[in-house]
């Protein structure tokens, strides 16, 4: 009892002492003490919050975290186009199709920081816009294609979208929709809706705040994953049952050389705007490192056309001006040449580090059908372009190899019948099988052995690389059911 009484007296004395000290403390020091106490308290809350968030995120796989923003952006894009109001977080019962694609597994809400929200597009009930429907088993938005197109027209009326761009978007939607429905996938309607809503959102963002490509562009993977966006958009167009990947052992050989620090250049024909996605889709399971790290030498049209740019932003690119369009505007020729020189210097710097894989189409453009027979043949390779790659590889300081690559995918997104100067070509789209094959590497010294002049050696090497293309393409034609070259 005596000890308890003593403790109480001590506590009382301590409290009295603190009270006296507090009373004697100036007001400005009291304010400082309160501020310090508040700062310590909020810091502790932040530490606890971050610890809890870390535990929650750790329950998701790394693949889910990498791809999650793509799924959440699909939801946000649907809302922008269809005036759905974000209240409580979406549940799977509200949008059951969101889980259809593997990349839509992580439920968070992502908003574009620059694109104008399109929530007002369908709010005017007296405007004649189609209303969202319902389905049995509970209400959820049922967005028809007419509502998506109505959103585009509202953007034109608001003068946020040029009429020619709107016409291209509408045509793209109709062609994409028809192609996906050709696949027979029971979820085709939902796939079209989600993919086109995200695509239109990216195009509108691009028109509002144009992205500028550097000579070397590294794929944008966050906060929005443009790579997965492109993969998921093209995937429904590929008939994988009638597609073909040839000479897998050589692709494995290439991947092993990259791990050893070697550089690899793939000398390829060029078929469509979808080439990078087709290559990555066919390699994503067997050779994912090649699929995601390929650097594409890209012409200026895919980094200028607003319908192409969002897809190009998801690829590693060396940006150049194609020889086929070098003289479209005579006043720009010198500027284009200087830009190409800068791009070659960027490529040289990249190759010095080793472990780089570069895809280039030395024809300078896409393959086109013969005007008389309407049969498709790979365009001839430009020997100076091939020789540029040979010299870059030789002087990189790392071991380097050149492989012929054959690509067959024109049925999915064929180019115009002839080369066009104007930006904004028609996009014809279809569901079809595709093919990809690589031939053994070719050594420049072997092809030049019988040549007496340097120009002859350049032509011989380019012809040797090109000569392996048609033979590989004949295999692809047979395997994927395309029309013959």
Coordinates of C-alpha atoms in Angstrom, one line a residue:
X1 CA 0.0 0.0 0.0
X2 CA 2.8 2.4 0.9
X3 CA 4.5 1.7 -2.4
X4 CA 1.3 2.4 -4.3
X5 CA 0.7 5.6 -2.5
X6 CA 4.3 6.7 -3.3
X7 CA 3.8 6.0 -7.0
X8 CA 0.6 8.1 -7.0
X9 CA 2.5 10.9 -5.3
X10 CA 5.3 10.7 -7.9
X11 CA 2.9 10.7 -10.8
X12 CA 1.1 13.7 -9.3
X13 CA 4.3 15.5 -8.9
X14 CA 5.4 14.7 -12.5
X15 CA 2.1 15.9 -13.8
X16 CA 2.3 19.1 -11.7
X17 CA 5.8 19.7 -13.0
X18 CA 4.8 19.2 -16.7
X19 CA 1.8 21.5 -16.2
X20 CA 4.0 24.2 -14.7
X21 CA 6.6 23.9 -17.5
X22 CA 3.8 24.0 -20.1
X23 CA 2.4 27.2 -18.5
X24 CA 5.8 28.8 -18.6
X25 CA 6.4 27.9 -22.2
X26 CA 5.8 30.7 -24.7
X27 CA 2.9 30.3 -27.1
X28 CA 5.1 30.1 -30.3
X29 CA 7.0 27.2 -28.8
X30 CA 3.8 25.4 -28.0
X31 CA 2.6 25.8 -31.6
X32 CA 5.9 24.3 -32.8
X33 CA 5.6 21.4 -30.4
X34 CA 2.1 20.7 -31.7
X35 CA 3.3 20.8 -35.3
X36 CA 6.1 18.4 -34.6
X37 CA 3.7 16.0 -32.8
X38 CA 1.3 16.1 -35.7
X39 CA 4.1 15.5 -38.2
X40 CA 5.3 12.4 -36.3
X41 CA 1.7 11.1 -36.0
X42 CA 1.0 11.5 -39.8
X43 CA 4.3 9.9 -40.6
X44 CA 3.4 6.8 -38.5
X45 CA 0.1 6.6 -40.4
X46 CA 1.9 6.7 -43.7
X47 CA 4.2 3.9 -42.7
X48 CA 1.3 1.7 -41.6
X49 CA -0.6 2.5 -44.8
X50 CA 2.4 1.6 -47.0
X51 CA 2.9 -1.7 -45.1
X52 CA -0.7 -2.7 -45.6
X53 CA -0.6 -1.7 -49.3
X54 CA 2.6 -3.8 -49.8
X55 CA 0.9 -6.8 -48.2
X56 CA -2.1 -6.4 -50.5
X57 CA -0.1 -6.0 -53.7
X58 CA 2.1 -9.0 -52.9
X59 CA -1.0 -11.2 -53.2
X60 CA -1.0 -10.5 -57.0
X61 CA 1.4 -12.1 -59.4
X62 CA 4.0 -10.0 -61.1
X63 CA 2.2 -10.6 -64.4
X64 CA -1.0 -9.3 -63.0
X65 CA 0.7 -6.2 -61.7
X66 CA 2.4 -5.6 -65.1
X67 CA -0.9 -6.0 -67.0
X68 CA -3.3 -4.6 -64.5
X69 CA -3.5 -1.0 -65.8
X70 CA -4.6 -2.3 -69.2
X71 CA -7.7 -3.8 -67.7
X72 CA -8.5 -0.8 -65.5
X73 CA -8.1 1.5 -68.4
X74 CA -10.6 -0.5 -70.4
X75 CA -13.1 0.2 -67.7
X76 CA -12.3 3.9 -67.6
X77 CA -12.4 4.1 -71.4
X78 CA -15.9 2.5 -71.4
X79 CA -17.0 5.2 -69.0
X80 CA -15.6 8.0 -71.0
X81 CA -17.4 6.8 -74.1
X82 CA -20.7 5.7 -72.6
X83 CA -21.4 8.1 -69.7
X84 CA -21.2 5.5 -67.0
X85 CA -20.7 7.2 -63.7
X86 CA -17.9 6.0 -61.4
X87 CA -19.3 5.6 -58.0
X88 CA -18.3 2.5 -56.1
X89 CA -15.6 0.3 -57.7
X90 CA -16.8 -1.9 -60.5
X91 CA -17.5 -5.5 -59.6
X92 CA -17.2 -8.5 -61.9
X93 CA -20.9 -8.8 -62.0
X94 CA -21.2 -5.4 -63.6
X95 CA -18.7 -6.1 -66.4
X96 CA -18.3 -9.9 -66.6
X97 CA -16.5 -9.7 -69.9
X98 CA -13.6 -7.7 -68.5
X99 CA -12.0 -10.9 -67.3
X100 CA -12.0 -12.4 -70.8
X101 CA -8.5 -11.2 -71.7
X102 CA -5.6 -12.3 -69.6
X103 CA -4.4 -8.8 -69.2
X104 CA -7.6 -7.7 -67.4
X105 CA -7.1 -9.3 -64.0
X106 CA -6.2 -6.5 -61.7
X107 CA -9.0 -4.2 -60.5
X108 CA -7.9 -0.7 -60.1
X109 CA -9.2 2.5 -61.7
X110 CA -7.0 4.4 -64.1
X111 CA -7.9 7.7 -65.6
X112 CA -6.0 9.4 -68.4
X113 CA -4.4 12.6 -67.1
X114 CA -4.7 14.4 -70.5
X115 CA -7.6 13.0 -72.5
X116 CA -10.9 14.9 -72.1
X117 CA -13.5 12.8 -70.3
X118 CA -16.3 11.8 -72.6
X119 CA -18.9 11.2 -69.8
X120 CA -21.2 13.8 -71.2
X121 CA -21.6 12.1 -74.6
X122 CA -24.8 10.2 -73.9
X123 CA -26.2 12.1 -70.9
X124 CA -28.6 14.3 -73.0
X125 CA -31.6 12.0 -73.1
X126 CA -33.4 14.3 -75.6
X127 CA -30.6 14.0 -78.2
X128 CA -31.7 10.7 -79.6
X129 CA -28.8 8.7 -78.3
X130 CA -29.4 5.0 -77.8
X131 CA -30.0 4.1 -74.1
X132 CA -28.1 1.5 -72.3
X133 CA -30.1 -1.7 -72.0
X134 CA -30.4 -4.4 -69.3
X135 CA -29.9 -8.1 -69.2
X136 CA -31.5 -10.8 -67.1
X137 CA -30.1 -11.4 -63.7
X138 CA -29.4 -7.8 -62.8
X139 CA -28.8 -4.5 -64.4
X140 CA -25.6 -3.6 -66.1
X141 CA -24.7 -1.3 -69.0
X142 CA -25.3 -2.9 -72.4
X143 CA -23.4 -0.7 -74.8
X144 CA -24.2 -1.1 -78.5
X145 CA -21.9 -0.2 -81.4
X146 CA -24.2 2.7 -82.3
X147 CA -23.4 4.3 -78.9
X148 CA -19.7 4.1 -79.5
X149 CA -20.0 5.7 -82.9
X150 CA -22.4 8.3 -81.4
X151 CA -19.6 9.2 -79.0
X152 CA -17.2 9.9 -82.0
X153 CA -19.8 12.1 -83.6
X154 CA -20.3 14.1 -80.5
X155 CA -16.5 14.7 -80.4
X156 CA -16.8 16.1 -84.0
X157 CA -19.7 18.4 -83.0
X158 CA -17.6 19.6 -80.1
X159 CA -14.8 20.3 -82.5
X160 CA -12.4 18.1 -80.6
X161 CA -12.1 15.6 -83.4
X162 CA -11.5 16.5 -87.1
X163 CA -14.1 15.0 -89.4
X164 CA -11.6 13.1 -91.5
X165 CA -10.2 11.5 -88.4
X166 CA -13.7 10.6 -87.2
X167 CA -14.5 8.9 -90.5
X168 CA -11.3 6.9 -90.2
X169 CA -12.2 5.8 -86.7
X170 CA -15.7 4.8 -87.7
X171 CA -14.4 2.7 -90.6
X172 CA -11.7 1.2 -88.4
X173 CA -14.4 0.2 -85.9
X174 CA -16.7 -1.4 -88.5
X175 CA -13.8 -3.4 -90.1
X176 CA -12.4 -4.5 -86.8
X177 CA -15.8 -5.6 -85.6
X178 CA -16.5 -7.6 -88.7
X179 CA -13.1 -9.3 -88.5
X180 CA -13.4 -10.3 -84.8
X181 CA -16.9 -11.7 -85.5
X182 CA -15.3 -13.8 -88.2
X183 CA -13.4 -15.7 -85.5
X184 CA -16.6 -17.2 -84.1
X185 CA -15.5 -16.3 -80.6
X186 CA -18.7 -16.2 -78.4
X187 CA -17.3 -13.1 -76.6
X188 CA -16.6 -11.3 -79.8
X189 CA -19.0 -8.4 -79.0
X190 CA -17.4 -7.7 -75.7
X191 CA -13.8 -8.0 -77.1
X192 CA -14.6 -5.5 -79.8
X193 CA -16.2 -3.1 -77.4
X194 CA -13.4 -3.1 -74.8
X195 CA -10.6 -3.0 -77.4
X196 CA -12.1 -0.3 -79.5
X197 CA -13.0 1.8 -76.5
X198 CA -9.4 1.8 -75.3
X199 CA -8.1 2.4 -78.8
X200 CA -10.4 5.4 -79.4
X201 CA -9.4 6.8 -76.0
X202 CA -5.7 6.6 -77.0
X203 CA -6.4 8.2 -80.4
X204 CA -8.3 11.1 -78.8
X205 CA -5.5 11.6 -76.3
X206 CA -3.0 11.6 -79.2
X207 CA -5.1 14.2 -81.1
X208 CA -5.4 16.4 -78.0
X209 CA -1.7 16.2 -76.9
X210 CA 0.4 14.7 -79.7
X211 CA 3.3 12.4 -78.7
X212 CA 6.7 13.2 -80.2
X213 CA 8.9 10.3 -81.0
X214 CA 12.7 10.5 -80.4
X215 CA 15.1 9.0 -82.9
X216 CA 15.2 6.0 -80.5
X217 CA 11.9 5.3 -78.9
X218 CA 11.7 2.9 -76.0
X219 CA 8.3 1.1 -75.6
X220 CA 6.0 2.8 -73.1
X221 CA 5.0 0.2 -70.5
X222 CA 3.7 2.4 -67.7
X223 CA 1.6 3.9 -66.3
X224 CA -0.3 2.7 -69.4
X225 CA 1.0 -0.4 -71.0
X226 CA 1.0 0.4 -74.7
X227 CA 2.8 -2.9 -75.6
X228 CA 0.0 -5.1 -74.1
X229 CA -2.6 -2.7 -75.6
X230 CA -1.3 -3.5 -79.1
X231 CA -1.0 -7.2 -78.3
X232 CA -4.5 -7.5 -77.0
X233 CA -5.9 -5.5 -80.0
X234 CA -4.3 -7.7 -82.7
X235 CA -4.7 -11.0 -80.9
X236 CA -8.4 -11.5 -81.8
X237 CA -7.5 -11.1 -85.5
X238 CA -5.1 -14.1 -85.6
X239 CA -6.3 -17.5 -86.5
X240 CA -3.8 -19.4 -84.4
X241 CA -5.0 -22.8 -85.5
X242 CA -4.0 -21.9 -89.0
X243 CA -0.8 -20.0 -88.2
X244 CA 2.8 -21.2 -88.4
X245 CA 6.1 -20.5 -86.6
X246 CA 9.0 -22.0 -88.6
X247 CA 12.6 -22.9 -87.6
X248 CA 12.0 -22.5 -83.8
X249 CA 15.5 -23.9 -83.2
X250 CA 17.0 -20.9 -84.9
X251 CA 14.9 -18.5 -82.8
X252 CA 16.2 -20.3 -79.8
X253 CA 19.7 -20.0 -81.2
X254 CA 19.2 -16.2 -81.6
X255 CA 17.9 -15.9 -78.0
X256 CA 21.0 -17.7 -76.7
X257 CA 23.3 -15.3 -78.7
X258 CA 21.5 -12.3 -77.2
X259 CA 22.2 -13.7 -73.7
X260 CA 25.9 -14.0 -74.6
X261 CA 26.0 -10.3 -75.5
X262 CA 25.8 -10.6 -79.2
X263 CA 23.8 -8.4 -81.5
X264 CA 21.3 -9.8 -84.0
X265 CA 19.7 -8.1 -87.1
X266 CA 16.7 -9.7 -88.7
X267 CA 16.5 -8.7 -92.4
X268 CA 12.8 -9.1 -93.2
X269 CA 10.1 -8.4 -95.7
X270 CA 7.3 -6.0 -94.5
X271 CA 3.6 -6.9 -94.9
X272 CA 1.4 -4.7 -92.8
X273 CA 1.1 -2.2 -90.0
X274 CA 0.5 -5.1 -87.7
X275 CA 3.9 -6.7 -88.3
X276 CA 5.4 -6.0 -84.9
X277 CA 2.3 -7.3 -83.1
X278 CA 2.2 -10.5 -85.3
X279 CA 5.9 -11.2 -84.6
X280 CA 5.4 -10.7 -80.9
X281 CA 2.3 -12.8 -80.7
X282 CA 3.9 -15.8 -82.5
X283 CA 7.0 -15.6 -80.3
X284 CA 5.4 -14.6 -76.9
X285 CA 5.2 -18.2 -75.6
X286 CA 8.4 -19.7 -77.0
X287 CA 10.7 -16.7 -77.1
X288 CA 9.3 -13.9 -74.9
X289 CA 12.6 -12.1 -74.6
X290 CA 12.7 -11.6 -78.4
X291 CA 9.0 -10.7 -78.5
X292 CA 9.3 -7.8 -75.9
X293 CA 12.8 -6.5 -76.7
X294 CA 12.8 -6.4 -80.5
X295 CA 13.8 -3.0 -81.8
X296 CA 12.0 -2.1 -85.1
X297 CA 13.3 0.3 -87.7
X298 CA 10.1 2.2 -88.4
X299 CA 9.1 4.5 -91.2
X300 CA 7.7 8.0 -90.4
X301 CA 4.1 7.2 -91.3
X302 CA 3.5 4.9 -88.3
X303 CA 4.7 7.7 -86.0
X304 CA 2.7 10.4 -87.7
X305 CA -0.7 8.9 -88.4
X306 CA -2.9 9.4 -85.2
X307 CA -4.5 6.0 -85.7
X308 CA -1.1 4.3 -85.8
X309 CA 0.7 6.2 -83.1
X310 CA -0.8 4.6 -80.0
X311 CA 0.3 1.2 -81.4
X312 CA 3.7 2.4 -82.3
X313 CA 4.2 3.8 -78.8
X314 CA 4.2 0.3 -77.4
X315 CA 7.2 -0.8 -79.5
X316 CA 11.0 -0.2 -79.3
X317 CA 11.6 1.9 -82.5
X318 CA 14.4 3.4 -84.5
X319 CA 12.5 6.1 -86.3
X320 CA 13.5 6.9 -89.9
X321 CA 12.1 8.4 -93.1
X322 CA 11.4 5.7 -95.7
X323 CA 13.1 6.1 -99.1
X324 CA 9.8 5.6 -100.8
X325 CA 8.5 8.8 -99.2
X326 CA 11.8 10.7 -99.1
X327 CA 10.8 13.0 -102.0
X328 CA 7.0 13.4 -101.3
X329 CA 7.7 17.0 -100.2
X330 CA 10.9 18.3 -101.9
X331 CA 11.4 21.0 -99.3
X332 CA 11.7 18.3 -96.5
X333 CA 14.3 16.1 -98.2
X334 CA 17.3 17.6 -96.4
X335 CA 15.5 17.5 -93.0
X336 CA 14.7 13.9 -93.5
X337 CA 18.2 13.0 -94.4
X338 CA 19.6 14.7 -91.3
X339 CA 16.9 12.9 -89.2
X340 CA 18.0 9.5 -90.7
X341 CA 21.6 10.3 -89.9
X342 CA 20.7 10.9 -86.2
X343 CA 18.7 7.7 -86.1
X344 CA 21.7 5.7 -87.5
X345 CA 23.9 7.2 -84.8
X346 CA 21.4 6.2 -82.1
X347 CA 21.4 2.7 -83.5
X348 CA 25.2 2.6 -83.4
X349 CA 25.2 3.6 -79.8
X350 CA 22.6 0.9 -78.9
X351 CA 24.6 -1.8 -80.7
X352 CA 27.8 -0.9 -78.8
X353 CA 26.1 -2.2 -75.6
X354 CA 25.5 -5.6 -77.2
X355 CA 22.5 -8.0 -76.6
X356 CA 20.3 -6.0 -79.1
X357 CA 18.0 -7.5 -81.7
X358 CA 16.9 -5.2 -84.5
X359 CA 14.2 -5.8 -87.2
X360 CA 14.5 -4.0 -90.5
X361 CA 12.7 -4.2 -93.8
X362 CA 15.3 -3.0 -96.4
X363 CA 12.7 -2.8 -99.1
X364 CA 11.7 0.5 -97.6
X365 CA 8.0 -0.3 -97.4
X366 CA 5.3 -3.0 -97.3
X367 CA 4.9 -5.8 -99.9
X368 CA 2.3 -5.1 -102.6
X369 CA 0.5 -7.4 -105.0
X370 CA 1.6 -7.6 -108.7
X371 CA -0.6 -5.2 -110.7
X372 CA -1.3 -7.8 -113.3
X373 CA -1.5 -11.1 -111.5
X374 CA -2.6 -9.7 -108.1
X375 CA -0.2 -12.2 -106.5
X376 CA 1.9 -11.1 -103.5
X377 CA 5.7 -11.1 -103.6
X378 CA 8.3 -9.7 -101.1
X379 CA 9.5 -6.3 -102.3
X380 CA 13.3 -6.4 -103.4
X381 CA 15.8 -5.4 -100.7
X382 CA 17.7 -2.2 -101.1
X383 CA 21.4 -3.2 -101.0
X384 CA 22.6 0.1 -99.5
X385 CA 20.2 -0.4 -96.5
X386 CA 21.5 -3.9 -96.0
X387 CA 25.0 -2.7 -96.2
X388 CA 24.4 0.0 -93.6
X389 CA 23.3 -2.7 -91.2
X390 CA 26.3 -4.9 -92.0
X391 CA 28.6 -2.0 -91.2
X392 CA 26.8 -1.1 -88.0
X393 CA 27.1 -4.6 -86.8
X394 CA 30.8 -4.9 -87.8
X395 CA 31.8 -1.7 -86.0
X396 CA 29.7 -2.1 -82.9
X397 CA 32.4 -3.8 -80.9
X398 CA 30.2 -6.8 -80.1
X399 CA 29.7 -10.0 -82.0
X400 CA 26.9 -9.6 -84.5
X401 CA 24.8 -11.8 -86.9
X402 CA 22.4 -11.2 -89.7
X403 CA 19.5 -13.6 -90.3
X404 CA 16.9 -13.6 -93.1
X405 CA 13.3 -13.4 -91.7
X406 CA 10.1 -14.2 -93.6
X407 CA 6.8 -12.8 -92.5
X408 CA 3.3 -13.5 -93.9
X409 CA 0.3 -11.6 -92.5
X410 CA -1.0 -9.3 -95.3
X411 CA -4.5 -10.8 -95.1
X412 CA -5.0 -9.5 -91.6
X413 CA -4.4 -5.8 -92.5
X414 CA -3.3 -5.5 -96.2
X415 CA -1.7 -2.2 -97.4
X416 CA -3.3 -0.2 -100.2
X417 CA -2.8 -1.6 -103.7
X418 CA -0.2 1.0 -104.4
X419 CA 2.0 3.4 -102.4
X420 CA 0.1 6.4 -101.2
X421 CA 1.6 9.8 -100.3
X422 CA -1.2 11.0 -98.0
X423 CA -1.5 10.0 -94.4
X424 CA -4.8 8.3 -93.4
X425 CA -5.1 5.2 -95.5
X426 CA -8.1 2.9 -95.3
X427 CA -7.8 0.0 -92.9
X428 CA -9.0 -3.3 -94.3
X429 CA -9.0 -5.9 -91.5
X430 CA -9.7 -9.6 -91.5
X431 CA -9.4 -12.7 -89.3
X432 CA -6.7 -15.0 -90.7
X433 CA -3.8 -17.3 -90.1
X434 CA -0.3 -15.8 -90.2
X435 CA 3.3 -17.1 -90.5
X436 CA 6.8 -16.4 -89.4
X437 CA 10.0 -18.2 -90.1
X438 CA 13.7 -17.4 -89.9
X439 CA 16.6 -18.9 -92.0
X440 CA 20.2 -19.6 -90.8
X441 CA 22.4 -16.6 -90.5
X442 CA 24.3 -15.4 -93.6
X443 CA 28.0 -14.3 -93.5
X444 CA 28.9 -11.3 -95.7
X445 CA 32.4 -12.7 -96.4
X446 CA 31.0 -15.9 -97.9
X447 CA 28.7 -14.1 -100.3
X448 CA 31.4 -11.6 -101.3
X449 CA 34.1 -14.2 -102.0
X450 CA 33.5 -14.2 -105.8
X451 CA 33.0 -10.5 -106.1
X452 CA 35.7 -8.2 -107.5
X453 CA 34.1 -4.8 -106.6
X454 CA 32.5 -3.5 -103.4
X455 CA 29.2 -2.7 -105.2
X456 CA 29.0 -6.2 -106.4
X457 CA 29.6 -7.5 -102.9
X458 CA 26.9 -5.3 -101.5
X459 CA 24.4 -6.5 -104.1
X460 CA 25.4 -10.2 -103.7
X461 CA 24.9 -10.0 -99.9
X462 CA 21.5 -8.3 -100.2
X463 CA 20.4 -10.9 -102.9
X464 CA 21.5 -13.8 -100.7
X465 CA 19.4 -12.5 -97.8
X466 CA 16.5 -11.8 -100.1
X467 CA 16.8 -15.2 -101.8
X468 CA 16.1 -17.0 -98.5
X469 CA 12.9 -15.0 -98.1
X470 CA 10.7 -16.5 -100.9
X471 CA 11.8 -20.1 -100.0
X472 CA 10.7 -19.4 -96.4
X473 CA 7.5 -17.7 -97.5
X474 CA 6.5 -20.7 -99.6
X475 CA 6.5 -22.8 -96.4
X476 CA 4.5 -20.1 -94.6
X477 CA 1.9 -20.0 -97.4
X478 CA 1.4 -23.8 -97.3
X479 CA 1.2 -23.8 -93.5
X480 CA -1.1 -20.8 -92.9
X481 CA -3.5 -21.2 -95.8
X482 CA -2.7 -17.8 -97.4
X483 CA -2.6 -17.1 -101.1
X484 CA 0.7 -18.0 -102.7
X485 CA 3.5 -15.6 -103.3

